[in-house]
Each structure stands twice: as structure tokens, then as C-alpha cells.
Tab-separated table of C-alpha atoms and ligand atoms in Angstrom:
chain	number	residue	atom	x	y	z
A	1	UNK	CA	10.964	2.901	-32.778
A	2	UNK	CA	9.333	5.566	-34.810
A	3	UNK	CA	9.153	9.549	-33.879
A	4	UNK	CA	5.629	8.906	-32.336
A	5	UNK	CA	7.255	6.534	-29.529
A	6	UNK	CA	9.294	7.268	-26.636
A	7	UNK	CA	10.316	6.012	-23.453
A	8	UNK	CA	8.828	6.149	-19.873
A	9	UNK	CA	10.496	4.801	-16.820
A	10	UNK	CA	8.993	4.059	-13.571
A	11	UNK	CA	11.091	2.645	-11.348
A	12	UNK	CA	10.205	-0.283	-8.332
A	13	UNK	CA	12.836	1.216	-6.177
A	14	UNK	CA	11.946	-1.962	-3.078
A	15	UNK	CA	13.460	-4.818	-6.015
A	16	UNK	CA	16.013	-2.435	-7.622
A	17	UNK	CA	13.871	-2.633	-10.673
A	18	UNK	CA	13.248	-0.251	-13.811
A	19	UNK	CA	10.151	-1.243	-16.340
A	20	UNK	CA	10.048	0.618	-19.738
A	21	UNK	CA	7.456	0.970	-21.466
A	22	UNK	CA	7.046	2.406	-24.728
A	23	UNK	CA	4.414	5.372	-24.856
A	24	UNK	CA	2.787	7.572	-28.121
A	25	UNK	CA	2.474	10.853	-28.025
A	26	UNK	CA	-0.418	10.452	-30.514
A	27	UNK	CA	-2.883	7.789	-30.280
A	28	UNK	CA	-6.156	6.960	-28.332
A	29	UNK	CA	-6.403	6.467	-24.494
A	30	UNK	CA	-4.144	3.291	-24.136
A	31	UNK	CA	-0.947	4.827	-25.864
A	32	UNK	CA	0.695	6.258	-22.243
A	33	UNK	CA	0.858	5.136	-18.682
A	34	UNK	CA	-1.517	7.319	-16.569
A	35	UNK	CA	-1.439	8.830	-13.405
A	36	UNK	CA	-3.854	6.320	-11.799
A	37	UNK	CA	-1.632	3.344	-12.442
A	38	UNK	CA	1.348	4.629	-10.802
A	39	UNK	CA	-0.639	5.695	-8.135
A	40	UNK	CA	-1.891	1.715	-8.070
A	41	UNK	CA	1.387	0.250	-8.622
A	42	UNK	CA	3.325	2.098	-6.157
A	43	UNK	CA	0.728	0.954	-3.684
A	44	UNK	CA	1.244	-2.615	-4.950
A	45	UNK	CA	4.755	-1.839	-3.597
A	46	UNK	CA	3.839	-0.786	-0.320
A	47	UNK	CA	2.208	-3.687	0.174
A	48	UNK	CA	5.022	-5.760	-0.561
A	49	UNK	CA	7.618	-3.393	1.135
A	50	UNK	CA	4.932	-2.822	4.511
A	51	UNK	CA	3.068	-5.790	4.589
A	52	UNK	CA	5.003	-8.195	3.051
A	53	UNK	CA	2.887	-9.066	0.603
A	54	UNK	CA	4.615	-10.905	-2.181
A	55	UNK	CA	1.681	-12.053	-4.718
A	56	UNK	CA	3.604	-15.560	-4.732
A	57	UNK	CA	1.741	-17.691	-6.786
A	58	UNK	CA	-1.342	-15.450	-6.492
A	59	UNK	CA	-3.606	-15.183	-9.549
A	60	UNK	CA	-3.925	-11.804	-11.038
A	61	UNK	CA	-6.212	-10.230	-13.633
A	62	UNK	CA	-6.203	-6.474	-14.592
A	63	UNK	CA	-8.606	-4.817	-16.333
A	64	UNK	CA	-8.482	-2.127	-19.278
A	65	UNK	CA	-4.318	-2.896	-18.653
A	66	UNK	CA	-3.608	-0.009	-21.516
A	67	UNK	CA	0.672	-0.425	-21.368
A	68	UNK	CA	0.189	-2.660	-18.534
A	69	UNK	CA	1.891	-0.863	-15.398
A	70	UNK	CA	-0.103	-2.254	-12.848
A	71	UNK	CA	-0.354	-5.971	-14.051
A	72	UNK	CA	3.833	-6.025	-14.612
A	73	UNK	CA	3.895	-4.706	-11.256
A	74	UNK	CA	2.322	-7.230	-9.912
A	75	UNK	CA	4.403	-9.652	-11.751
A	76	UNK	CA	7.128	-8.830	-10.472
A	77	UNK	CA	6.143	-9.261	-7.056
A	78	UNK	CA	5.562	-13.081	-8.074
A	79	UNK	CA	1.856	-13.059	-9.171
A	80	UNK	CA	0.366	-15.099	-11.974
A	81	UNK	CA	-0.849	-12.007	-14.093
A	82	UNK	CA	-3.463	-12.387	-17.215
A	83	UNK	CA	-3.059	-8.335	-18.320
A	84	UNK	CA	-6.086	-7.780	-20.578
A	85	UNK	CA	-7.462	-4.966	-23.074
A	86	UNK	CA	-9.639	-4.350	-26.211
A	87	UNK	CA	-7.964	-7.222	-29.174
A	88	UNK	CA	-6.479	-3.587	-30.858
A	89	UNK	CA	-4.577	-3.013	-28.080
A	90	UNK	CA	-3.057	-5.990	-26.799
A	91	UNK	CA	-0.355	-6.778	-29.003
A	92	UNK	CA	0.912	-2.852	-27.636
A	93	UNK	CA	0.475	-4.602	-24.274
A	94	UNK	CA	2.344	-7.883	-25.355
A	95	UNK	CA	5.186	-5.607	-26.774
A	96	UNK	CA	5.686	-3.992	-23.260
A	97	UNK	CA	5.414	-7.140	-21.255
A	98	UNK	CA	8.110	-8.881	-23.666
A	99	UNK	CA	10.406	-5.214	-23.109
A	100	UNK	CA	9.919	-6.115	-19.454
A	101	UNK	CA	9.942	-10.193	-18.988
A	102	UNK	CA	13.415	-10.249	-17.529
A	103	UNK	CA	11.888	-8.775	-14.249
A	104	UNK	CA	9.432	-10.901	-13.791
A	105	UNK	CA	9.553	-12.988	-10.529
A	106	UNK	CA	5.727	-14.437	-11.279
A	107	UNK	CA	4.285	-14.669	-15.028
A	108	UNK	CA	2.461	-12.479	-17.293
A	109	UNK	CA	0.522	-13.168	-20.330
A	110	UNK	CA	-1.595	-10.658	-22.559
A	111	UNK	CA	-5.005	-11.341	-23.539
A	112	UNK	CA	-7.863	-9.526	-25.129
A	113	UNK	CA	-11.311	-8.813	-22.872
A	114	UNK	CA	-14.092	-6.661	-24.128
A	115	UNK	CA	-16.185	-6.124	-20.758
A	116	UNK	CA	-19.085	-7.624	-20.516
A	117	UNK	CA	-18.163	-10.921	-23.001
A	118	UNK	CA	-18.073	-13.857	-21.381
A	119	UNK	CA	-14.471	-15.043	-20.117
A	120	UNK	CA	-14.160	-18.988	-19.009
A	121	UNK	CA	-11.709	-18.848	-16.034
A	122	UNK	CA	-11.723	-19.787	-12.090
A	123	UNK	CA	-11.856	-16.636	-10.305
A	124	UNK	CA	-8.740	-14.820	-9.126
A	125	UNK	CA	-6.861	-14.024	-6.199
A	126	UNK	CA	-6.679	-10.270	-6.935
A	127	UNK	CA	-8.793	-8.167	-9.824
A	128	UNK	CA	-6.751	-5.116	-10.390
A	129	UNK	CA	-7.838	-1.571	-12.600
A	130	UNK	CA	-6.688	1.337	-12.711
A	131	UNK	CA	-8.366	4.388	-14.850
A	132	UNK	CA	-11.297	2.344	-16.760
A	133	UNK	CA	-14.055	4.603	-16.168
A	134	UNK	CA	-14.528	6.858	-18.703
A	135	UNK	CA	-17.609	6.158	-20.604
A	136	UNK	CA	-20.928	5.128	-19.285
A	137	UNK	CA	-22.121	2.690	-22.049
A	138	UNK	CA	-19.540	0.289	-21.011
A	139	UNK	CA	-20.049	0.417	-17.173
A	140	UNK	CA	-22.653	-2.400	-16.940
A	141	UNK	CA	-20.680	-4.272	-19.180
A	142	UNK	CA	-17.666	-3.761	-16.914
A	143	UNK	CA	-19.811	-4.440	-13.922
A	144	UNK	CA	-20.856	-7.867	-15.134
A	145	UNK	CA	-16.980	-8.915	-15.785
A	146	UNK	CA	-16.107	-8.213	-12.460
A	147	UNK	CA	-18.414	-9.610	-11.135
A	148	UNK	CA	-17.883	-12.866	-13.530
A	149	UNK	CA	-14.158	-12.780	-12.514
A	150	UNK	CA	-14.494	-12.909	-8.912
A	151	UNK	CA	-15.321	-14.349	-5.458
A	152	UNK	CA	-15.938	-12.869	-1.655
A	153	UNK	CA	-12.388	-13.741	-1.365
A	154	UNK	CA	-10.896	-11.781	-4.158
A	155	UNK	CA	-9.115	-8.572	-3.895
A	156	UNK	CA	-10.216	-5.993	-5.682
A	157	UNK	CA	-8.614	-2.917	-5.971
A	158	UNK	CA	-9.696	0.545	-8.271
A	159	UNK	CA	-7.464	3.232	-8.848
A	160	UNK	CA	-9.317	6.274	-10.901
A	161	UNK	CA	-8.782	9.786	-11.427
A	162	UNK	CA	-11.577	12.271	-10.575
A	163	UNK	CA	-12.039	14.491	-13.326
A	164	UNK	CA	-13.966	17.928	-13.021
A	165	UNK	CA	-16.390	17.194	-16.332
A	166	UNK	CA	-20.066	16.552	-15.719
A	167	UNK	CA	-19.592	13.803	-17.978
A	168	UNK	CA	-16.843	12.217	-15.635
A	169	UNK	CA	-18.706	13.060	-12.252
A	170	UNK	CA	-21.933	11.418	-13.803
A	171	UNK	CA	-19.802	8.126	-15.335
A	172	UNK	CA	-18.474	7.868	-11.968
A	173	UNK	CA	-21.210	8.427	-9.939
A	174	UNK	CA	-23.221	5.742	-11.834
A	175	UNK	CA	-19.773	3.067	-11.671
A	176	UNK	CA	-20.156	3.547	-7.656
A	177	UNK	CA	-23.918	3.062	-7.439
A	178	UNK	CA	-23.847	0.241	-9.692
A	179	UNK	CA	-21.007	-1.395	-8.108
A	180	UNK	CA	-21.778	-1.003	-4.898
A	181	UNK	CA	-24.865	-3.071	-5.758
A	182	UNK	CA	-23.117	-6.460	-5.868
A	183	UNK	CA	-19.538	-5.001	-3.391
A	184	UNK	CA	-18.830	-3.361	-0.745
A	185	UNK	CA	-16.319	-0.470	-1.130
A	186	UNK	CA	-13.633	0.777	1.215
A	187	UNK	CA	-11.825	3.964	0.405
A	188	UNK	CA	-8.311	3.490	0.905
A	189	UNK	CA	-6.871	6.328	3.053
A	190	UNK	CA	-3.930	8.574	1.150
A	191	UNK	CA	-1.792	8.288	4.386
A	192	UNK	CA	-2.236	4.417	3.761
A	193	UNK	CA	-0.999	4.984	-0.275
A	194	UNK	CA	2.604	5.621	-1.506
A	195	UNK	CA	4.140	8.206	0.598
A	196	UNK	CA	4.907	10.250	-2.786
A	197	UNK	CA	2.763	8.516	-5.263
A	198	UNK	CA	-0.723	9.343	-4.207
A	199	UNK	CA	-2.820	12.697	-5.131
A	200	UNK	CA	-5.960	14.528	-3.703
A	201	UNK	CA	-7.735	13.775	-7.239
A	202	UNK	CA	-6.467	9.918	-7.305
A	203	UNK	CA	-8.986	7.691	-5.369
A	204	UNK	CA	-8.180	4.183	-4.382
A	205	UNK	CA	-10.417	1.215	-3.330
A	206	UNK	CA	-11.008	-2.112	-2.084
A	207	UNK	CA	-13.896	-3.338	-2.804
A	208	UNK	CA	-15.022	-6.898	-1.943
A	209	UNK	CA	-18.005	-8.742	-3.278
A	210	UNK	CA	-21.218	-9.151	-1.661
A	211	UNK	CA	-22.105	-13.169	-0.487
B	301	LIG	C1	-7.409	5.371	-19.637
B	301	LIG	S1	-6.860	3.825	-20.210
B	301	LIG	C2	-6.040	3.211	-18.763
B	301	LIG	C3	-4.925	2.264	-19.119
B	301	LIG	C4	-4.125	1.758	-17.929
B	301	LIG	N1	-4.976	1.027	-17.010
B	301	LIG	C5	-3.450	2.913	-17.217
B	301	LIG	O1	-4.036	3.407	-16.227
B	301	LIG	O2	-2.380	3.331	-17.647
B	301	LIG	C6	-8.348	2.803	-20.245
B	301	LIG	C7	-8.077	1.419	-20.810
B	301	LIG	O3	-9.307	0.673	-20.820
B	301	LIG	C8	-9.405	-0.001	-22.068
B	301	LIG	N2	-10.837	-0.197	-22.390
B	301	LIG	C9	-11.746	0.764	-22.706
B	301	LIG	N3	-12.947	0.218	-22.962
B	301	LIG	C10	-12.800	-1.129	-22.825
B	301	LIG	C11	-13.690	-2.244	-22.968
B	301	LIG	N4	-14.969	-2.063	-23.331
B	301	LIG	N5	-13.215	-3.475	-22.720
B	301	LIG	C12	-11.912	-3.650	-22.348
B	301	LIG	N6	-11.017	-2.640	-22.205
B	301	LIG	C13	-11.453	-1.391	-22.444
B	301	LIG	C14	-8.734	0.941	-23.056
B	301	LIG	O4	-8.336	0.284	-24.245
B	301	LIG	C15	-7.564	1.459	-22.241
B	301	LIG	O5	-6.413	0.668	-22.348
């Protein structure tokens, strides 16, 4: 570990579970855990802890993973996770999944997935991202691998901060209009989310695709 690394716990308090992950204090918008994963992940719990939703066997793919919160997460509810990001930043994302495999009650591999190139794979059970939109040349791109990776059956679920930038509001607004081409979108109430883990500028949605 060198003096750019250090620690971050977040702690699955429902399985008496603690996953590390190993953050930089410099580096480019992978290198920490954001706000909009935890706020994802803890709802991933809620499921499990309210609804009894276990992710047993379910297939699992998350996009833009970064350190891969939200796809070990999941894993460790039982689901079948492929956690995927640009090819420079997935052996990061291998590194934390191997700190973490012990936990594990489904699977989790690391792969690399540049929106928008084409990925051979049957569709998945759940499509999971948290934080991705940042930068509108990639939107369609990201778009089109959604869309690719799922069914009317999968769940989708989108966990981004709202930032105050025109840049942001415009990215954003053009991610909703585009995807609500081919999905519909439900906004997932905060009294629904993590009692703790959920924030005013955090939104969260299911969004199913169109037939
Ligand atoms: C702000 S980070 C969020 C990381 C993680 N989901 C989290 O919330 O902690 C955005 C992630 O999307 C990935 N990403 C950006 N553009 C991408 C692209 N064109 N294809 C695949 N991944 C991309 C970045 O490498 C980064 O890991």
C-alpha cells in the first residue's frame, strides 16, 4: 500500500459484514467509493432485510462499477455479479473484489465494458449503476448497453447524484429524455431508501424497459 491509498469501510450491518476497499486520494473519478453507491447499496440491503430479497442465483451486471460497492453488495446477498469498468480500471476493481471474496455468498467476476461496444451475454436479472452520468458524449453509448443488456423483466436500478453545474443538469436532463425513450422510470421514494443512507441530492430509480 503506498501513501496515495487508504482504507474505506462500509459496513452490511443485516450479514454482520465489513467490505474494504482500497481508495486514492489522487487519481481520476474511479479511485473512491461515492456517495451514490452507498446510497444504492444500502438500499440493496433493505431489500434483502424488508423484502427478503436475497439475489440467490440472480444474474447481476453493474455498470461504470469504479471500486465496485454496489456489485460486491450484491454478491453478497447471493447474486451472480459481472462488475464492469473502462480495461484501465478493472484490475483496481479485481483488486477490491479479491480484498473482499471471503464475503461473498453469490460470485463476482471483473470485466472491462466501454458503453456502447458490443457485449455477447443473455440478459440479466438485475442491471445495477450508480453515479455514471457525468459526460454527455458517452450517454448514447451508455443508452445502447443498457438497452443491449436487458429485457422487460430486468431490474434496473440508477443511483446518481444531482449536481448544481449546468453541465450536470444538462448531462442529466438529456440521460432521462433519452432513456426514457426505450424505459419507463419510477422514482424511488426516500422514505422507501435506507433509513440513514439516502440524501435530498441522491436520486434513485427503477426503470424497466419498454416491450
Ligand atoms: C463517478 S465513477 C462511479 C463509480 C462507482 N459506480 C461509484 O459510484 O462509486 C464513474 C465510473 O464510470 C466509469 N466510466 C466512465 N465512462 C465509462 C465508459 N465510457 N464505459 C464504461 N465505464 C465508464 C468510470 O471509469 C468510473 O468508474
Amino acid at each position: 500500500m503506498d501513501t496515495n491509498t487508504y482504507f474505506r469501510y462500509f459496513d452490511l450491518e443485516s450479514i454482520d459484514v465489513t467490505l474494504k476497499f482500497c481508495q486514492y486520494e489522487y487519481g481520476d473519478v474511479n479511485c473512491v467509493v461515492w456517495d451514490a453507491a452507498i446510497v444504492l447499496a444500502k438500499y440493496l440491503e433493505n431489500l434483502f432485510v424488508q423484502k427478503k430479497e436475497t439475489f440467490e442465483s440472480k444474474t447481476v451486471i453493474e455498470l461504470g462499477s469504479g471500486l465496485g460497492c454496489v456489485g460486491l453488495t450484491a454478491a453478497c446477498f447471493g447474486g451472480i455479479v459481472t462488475l464492469t469498468d473502462l480495461s484501465e480500471n478493472v484490475q483496481q476493481l479485481k483488486q477490491n473484489i479479491d480484498e473482499n471474496k471471503h464475503f461473498l455468498k453469490g460470485k463476482a467476476q471483473s470485466i472491462t465494458l466501454k458503453w456502447g461496444t458490443t457485449f455477447e451475454s443473455e440478459p440479466f436479472d438485475f442491471l445495477l449503476m450508480a453515479d455514471c452520468i457525468y459526460y454527455p458524449e458517452v450517454i448514447e453509448a451508455l443508452v445502447k448497453t443498457m438497452i443491449e443488456l436487458t429485457t422487460p423483466n430486468t431490474v434496473i436500478l440508477i443511483s446518481q447524484e444531482l449536481r448544481e453545474t449546468e453541465k450536470q443538469k444538462n448531462t442529466w436532463k438529456m440521460f432521462i429524455d433519452l432513456l426514457t425513450e426505450y424505459f419507463t422510470l419510477s422514482y424511488i421514494p426516500e422514505e422507501e431508501q435506507h433509513p440513514i443512507y439516502r440524501s435530498s441530492d441522491i436520486v434513485l430509480i427503477n426503470a424497466k424497459k419498454k416491450k
